[in-house]
Tab-separated table of C-alpha atoms in Angstrom:
chain	number	residue	atom	x	y	z
A	1	MET	CA	9.533	-12.156	-26.165
A	2	THR	CA	9.146	-9.133	-23.930
A	3	ARG	CA	12.287	-8.463	-21.977
A	4	PRO	CA	12.109	-7.805	-18.180
A	5	ARG	CA	11.653	-4.129	-17.479
A	6	SER	CA	12.028	-1.986	-14.384
A	7	GLY	CA	8.328	-1.229	-14.278
A	8	ARG	CA	6.553	2.021	-13.706
A	9	PRO	CA	8.555	4.482	-11.587
A	10	LYS	CA	7.175	5.531	-8.204
A	11	VAL	CA	4.783	8.436	-8.250
A	12	ILE	CA	6.207	10.045	-5.107
A	13	SER	CA	9.869	10.656	-4.365
A	14	GLN	CA	11.905	9.367	-1.453
A	15	ASP	CA	11.710	12.806	0.169
A	16	ASP	CA	7.908	12.655	-0.030
A	17	GLU	CA	7.917	9.203	1.586
A	18	ASP	CA	10.179	10.444	4.372
A	19	ARG	CA	7.866	13.398	5.042
A	20	LEU	CA	4.851	11.108	5.040
A	21	ILE	CA	6.348	8.629	7.510
A	22	ALA	CA	7.510	11.459	9.796
A	23	ALA	CA	4.002	12.949	9.752
A	24	ALA	CA	2.482	9.543	10.542
A	25	HIS	CA	4.730	9.119	13.584
A	26	GLN	CA	3.953	12.634	14.797
A	27	ALA	CA	0.156	12.516	14.306
A	28	PRO	CA	-0.864	8.867	13.845
A	29	LYS	CA	-4.618	9.496	14.060
A	30	THR	CA	-4.711	11.640	10.918
A	31	THR	CA	-6.545	10.302	7.859
A	32	ILE	CA	-4.898	9.179	4.635
A	33	VAL	CA	-6.770	11.810	2.634
A	34	SER	CA	-5.600	14.575	4.989
A	35	TRP	CA	-1.949	13.539	4.708
A	36	THR	CA	-2.188	13.397	0.923
A	37	ARG	CA	-3.594	16.924	0.794
A	38	GLU	CA	-1.541	18.574	3.543
A	39	LEU	CA	1.777	17.176	2.286
A	40	GLN	CA	0.749	17.869	-1.333
A	41	LEU	CA	1.649	14.369	-2.410
A	42	PRO	CA	1.273	13.826	-6.169
A	43	CYS	CA	-0.611	10.548	-5.757
A	44	HIS	CA	-3.921	8.967	-4.896
A	45	PRO	CA	-4.681	8.290	-1.181
A	46	ILE	CA	-4.510	4.556	-1.933
A	47	THR	CA	-0.849	5.043	-2.889
A	48	THR	CA	-0.301	6.958	0.357
A	49	ARG	CA	-1.760	4.026	2.285
A	50	ARG	CA	0.474	1.587	0.413
A	51	ARG	CA	3.612	3.557	1.246
A	52	LEU	CA	2.724	3.592	4.949
A	53	GLN	CA	2.120	-0.156	4.949
A	54	GLU	CA	5.458	-0.738	3.224
A	55	ALA	CA	7.066	1.227	6.085
A	56	GLY	CA	5.477	-1.136	8.638
A	57	LEU	CA	2.642	1.189	9.675
A	58	ASP	CA	-0.828	-0.361	9.768
A	59	CYS	CA	-4.224	1.131	10.548
A	60	HIS	CA	-5.676	0.051	13.921
A	61	VAL	CA	-8.438	1.130	16.258
A	62	PRO	CA	-6.705	3.321	18.877
A	63	ALA	CA	-6.710	2.397	22.537
A	64	VAL	CA	-9.213	4.534	24.451
A	65	LYS	CA	-8.156	5.216	28.033
A	66	GLU	CA	-7.272	7.920	30.487
A	67	LYS	CA	-3.910	9.470	29.770
A	68	LEU	CA	-1.533	9.320	32.732
A	69	THR	CA	0.898	12.094	33.527
A	70	GLU	CA	4.394	11.285	34.732
A	71	ALA	CA	3.243	12.149	38.271
A	72	ASN	CA	0.379	9.635	37.948
A	73	LYS	CA	2.755	6.927	36.761
A	74	LEU	CA	5.243	7.557	39.574
A	75	ALA	CA	2.471	7.549	42.190
A	76	ARG	CA	1.102	4.222	40.916
A	77	LEU	CA	4.553	2.685	40.856
A	78	LYS	CA	5.265	3.932	44.392
A	79	PHE	CA	1.973	2.447	45.632
A	80	ALA	CA	2.719	-0.921	44.020
A	81	GLN	CA	6.255	-1.044	45.441
A	82	GLN	CA	5.028	-0.070	48.898
A	83	TYR	CA	2.484	-2.894	49.139
A	84	VAL	CA	3.915	-5.618	46.890
A	85	GLN	CA	5.096	-7.726	49.863
A	86	HIS	CA	1.703	-7.821	51.614
A	87	ASP	CA	-0.099	-11.166	51.561
A	88	ILE	CA	-3.781	-11.990	51.051
A	89	ASN	CA	-4.505	-11.648	54.788
A	90	PHE	CA	-3.683	-7.955	54.549
A	91	TRP	CA	-5.713	-7.340	51.378
A	92	GLU	CA	-8.789	-9.073	52.815
A	93	ASN	CA	-9.160	-6.057	55.133
A	94	VAL	CA	-8.679	-3.425	52.419
A	95	ILE	CA	-11.721	-1.647	50.960
A	96	PHE	CA	-11.303	0.422	47.781
A	97	THR	CA	-14.026	3.040	47.333
A	98	ASP	CA	-14.755	5.788	44.820
A	99	GLU	CA	-17.420	7.612	42.823
A	100	LYS	CA	-18.119	7.200	39.112
A	101	SER	CA	-20.092	9.538	36.852
A	102	PHE	CA	-21.475	8.452	33.487
A	103	SER	CA	-21.988	11.067	30.783
A	104	PHE	CA	-22.423	11.354	27.041
A	105	LEU	CA	-19.323	10.330	25.117
A	106	ALA	CA	-18.118	12.589	22.350
A	107	ALA	CA	-17.096	11.063	19.052
A	108	THR	CA	-13.468	9.914	18.922
A	109	ARG	CA	-11.211	9.074	16.027
A	110	ARG	CA	-11.473	5.418	15.179
A	111	HIS	CA	-8.201	4.829	13.385
A	112	CYS	CA	-4.519	5.051	14.203
A	113	TRP	CA	-1.500	4.382	11.985
A	114	ARG	CA	1.186	2.790	14.136
A	115	LEU	CA	3.955	0.218	14.285
A	116	PRO	CA	3.314	-3.220	15.833
A	117	ASN	CA	3.442	-3.404	19.652
A	118	THR	CA	2.997	0.365	20.118
A	119	ARG	CA	-0.731	0.365	21.005
A	120	TYR	CA	-0.253	2.043	24.386
A	121	LYS	CA	2.278	4.671	23.375
A	122	ALA	CA	0.978	8.089	24.432
A	123	ARG	CA	0.581	9.371	20.874
A	124	ASN	CA	-1.468	6.305	19.888
A	125	ILE	CA	-4.051	6.639	22.667
A	126	SER	CA	-7.390	8.374	22.235
A	127	GLU	CA	-8.285	10.052	25.506
A	128	ARG	CA	-11.862	9.652	26.683
A	129	SER	CA	-13.821	12.753	25.756
A	130	ARG	CA	-17.040	13.454	27.632
A	131	SER	CA	-19.686	16.078	27.448
A	132	SER	CA	-20.523	18.244	30.458
A	133	LYS	CA	-23.934	16.599	30.885
A	134	VAL	CA	-23.734	13.888	33.557
A	135	LEU	CA	-26.366	11.185	33.191
A	136	VAL	CA	-25.954	9.401	36.525
A	137	SER	CA	-23.389	9.060	39.331
A	138	PHE	CA	-22.657	6.121	41.621
A	139	HIS	CA	-20.611	5.387	44.702
A	140	GLY	CA	-19.247	1.890	45.173
A	141	TRP	CA	-16.625	-0.214	46.871
A	142	MET	CA	-14.742	-3.446	46.279
A	143	TRP	CA	-12.393	-5.759	48.166
A	144	ALA	CA	-10.337	-8.920	47.633
A	145	ALA	CA	-13.414	-11.125	47.107
A	146	GLY	CA	-15.101	-8.869	44.544
A	147	PRO	CA	-17.379	-5.827	44.212
A	148	GLY	CA	-19.531	-4.439	46.995
A	149	GLU	CA	-22.668	-2.304	46.959
A	150	LEU	CA	-23.473	0.460	44.455
A	151	VAL	CA	-25.367	3.562	45.579
A	152	THR	CA	-26.839	6.229	43.327
A	153	ILE	CA	-25.678	9.768	44.091
A	154	ASP	CA	-28.564	12.218	43.856
A	155	GLY	CA	-27.884	15.874	43.262
A	156	HIS	CA	-24.658	17.690	44.082
A	157	HIS	CA	-22.003	15.542	45.758
A	158	ASN	CA	-20.351	17.168	48.766
A	159	ALA	CA	-18.732	16.198	52.063
A	160	GLN	CA	-22.016	15.813	53.933
A	161	GLU	CA	-23.467	13.627	51.165
A	162	TYR	CA	-20.305	11.489	51.259
A	163	ILE	CA	-20.574	11.063	55.029
A	164	ASN	CA	-24.197	10.044	54.597
A	165	ILE	CA	-23.126	7.369	52.082
A	166	LEU	CA	-20.432	6.131	54.456
A	167	GLU	CA	-22.907	5.887	57.338
A	168	THR	CA	-25.928	4.404	55.587
A	169	SER	CA	-24.361	2.317	52.818
A	170	LEU	CA	-20.643	1.653	52.829
A	171	LEU	CA	-20.019	0.807	56.489
A	172	PRO	CA	-23.153	-1.371	56.951
A	173	SER	CA	-22.598	-3.271	53.692
A	174	VAL	CA	-18.878	-3.790	54.386
A	175	GLN	CA	-19.693	-5.171	57.839
A	176	ALA	CA	-22.419	-7.417	56.408
A	177	TYR	CA	-20.524	-8.817	53.409
A	178	ALA	CA	-16.821	-8.438	54.098
A	179	ILE	CA	-15.335	-7.247	57.406
A	180	PRO	CA	-17.538	-7.439	60.528
A	181	GLU	CA	-15.218	-5.395	62.770
A	182	PRO	CA	-14.897	-1.717	61.740
A	183	ASN	CA	-11.500	-1.389	63.423
A	184	ASN	CA	-10.071	-3.931	60.967
A	185	ILE	CA	-11.145	-1.990	57.872
A	186	VAL	CA	-8.417	-0.318	55.823
A	187	LEU	CA	-10.244	2.225	53.639
A	188	VAL	CA	-8.508	3.339	50.439
A	189	GLN	CA	-9.861	6.441	48.668
A	190	ASP	CA	-8.382	9.113	46.420
A	191	ARG	CA	-7.357	12.560	47.589
A	192	SER	CA	-10.286	14.536	46.204
A	193	PRO	CA	-11.287	17.624	48.251
A	194	ILE	CA	-14.460	15.848	49.381
A	195	HIS	CA	-12.631	12.768	50.661
A	196	THR	CA	-9.979	14.788	52.475
A	197	SER	CA	-12.291	17.412	53.976
A	198	ARG	CA	-12.113	17.940	57.744
A	199	ALA	CA	-15.638	16.630	58.303
A	200	VAL	CA	-14.955	13.380	56.397
A	201	MET	CA	-11.581	12.811	58.072
A	202	ASP	CA	-13.149	13.359	61.513
A	203	TRP	CA	-15.851	10.812	60.687
A	204	LEU	CA	-13.291	8.249	59.515
A	205	ARG	CA	-11.179	8.681	62.650
A	206	GLN	CA	-14.259	8.272	64.828
A	207	HIS	CA	-15.656	5.149	63.136
A	208	LEU	CA	-12.679	3.311	61.610
A	209	ASP	CA	-9.634	4.071	63.773
């Protein structure tokens, strides 16, 4: 009878495995073939994949979202802490408004080697990549009961165009669907130069204060 044997020795050394795993943690969206070539591993890419899987790293589709800076995270946390105690009566008077532009999406990497439960780690996220060609832009608003009206933005968006949207679309639709009295409206918008321009702020003080 054939005696038990140790089997075929590993093709790559422990040092090679350590370099491979370190590279996978540093750049998880690299391909198996690229790692095999760049690290000069003496094995087939299938063996490279097997070693990563043995280390607990599996191939997933990366999360695609906007990457937040530390300042963004702190600002969001501060906003949540500031308003966490407000009840539904307060939020029924709050209108969130913003613009959205849709453009061609550039191709993104569709794989990511990562550990379980690390989908939203910064290194595992594929940031949205857009071309410079904008297809269409919209302005819209929403409140506690759901979305409001969408308006197409034609041409270059500036302060005067924004005021025109506020006058002809946002304020009339908010009064018709959500909050009849303008003085009760709490308008929430970002701090873009258009939204914080003197002309826009004067209009808001005149119509909403």
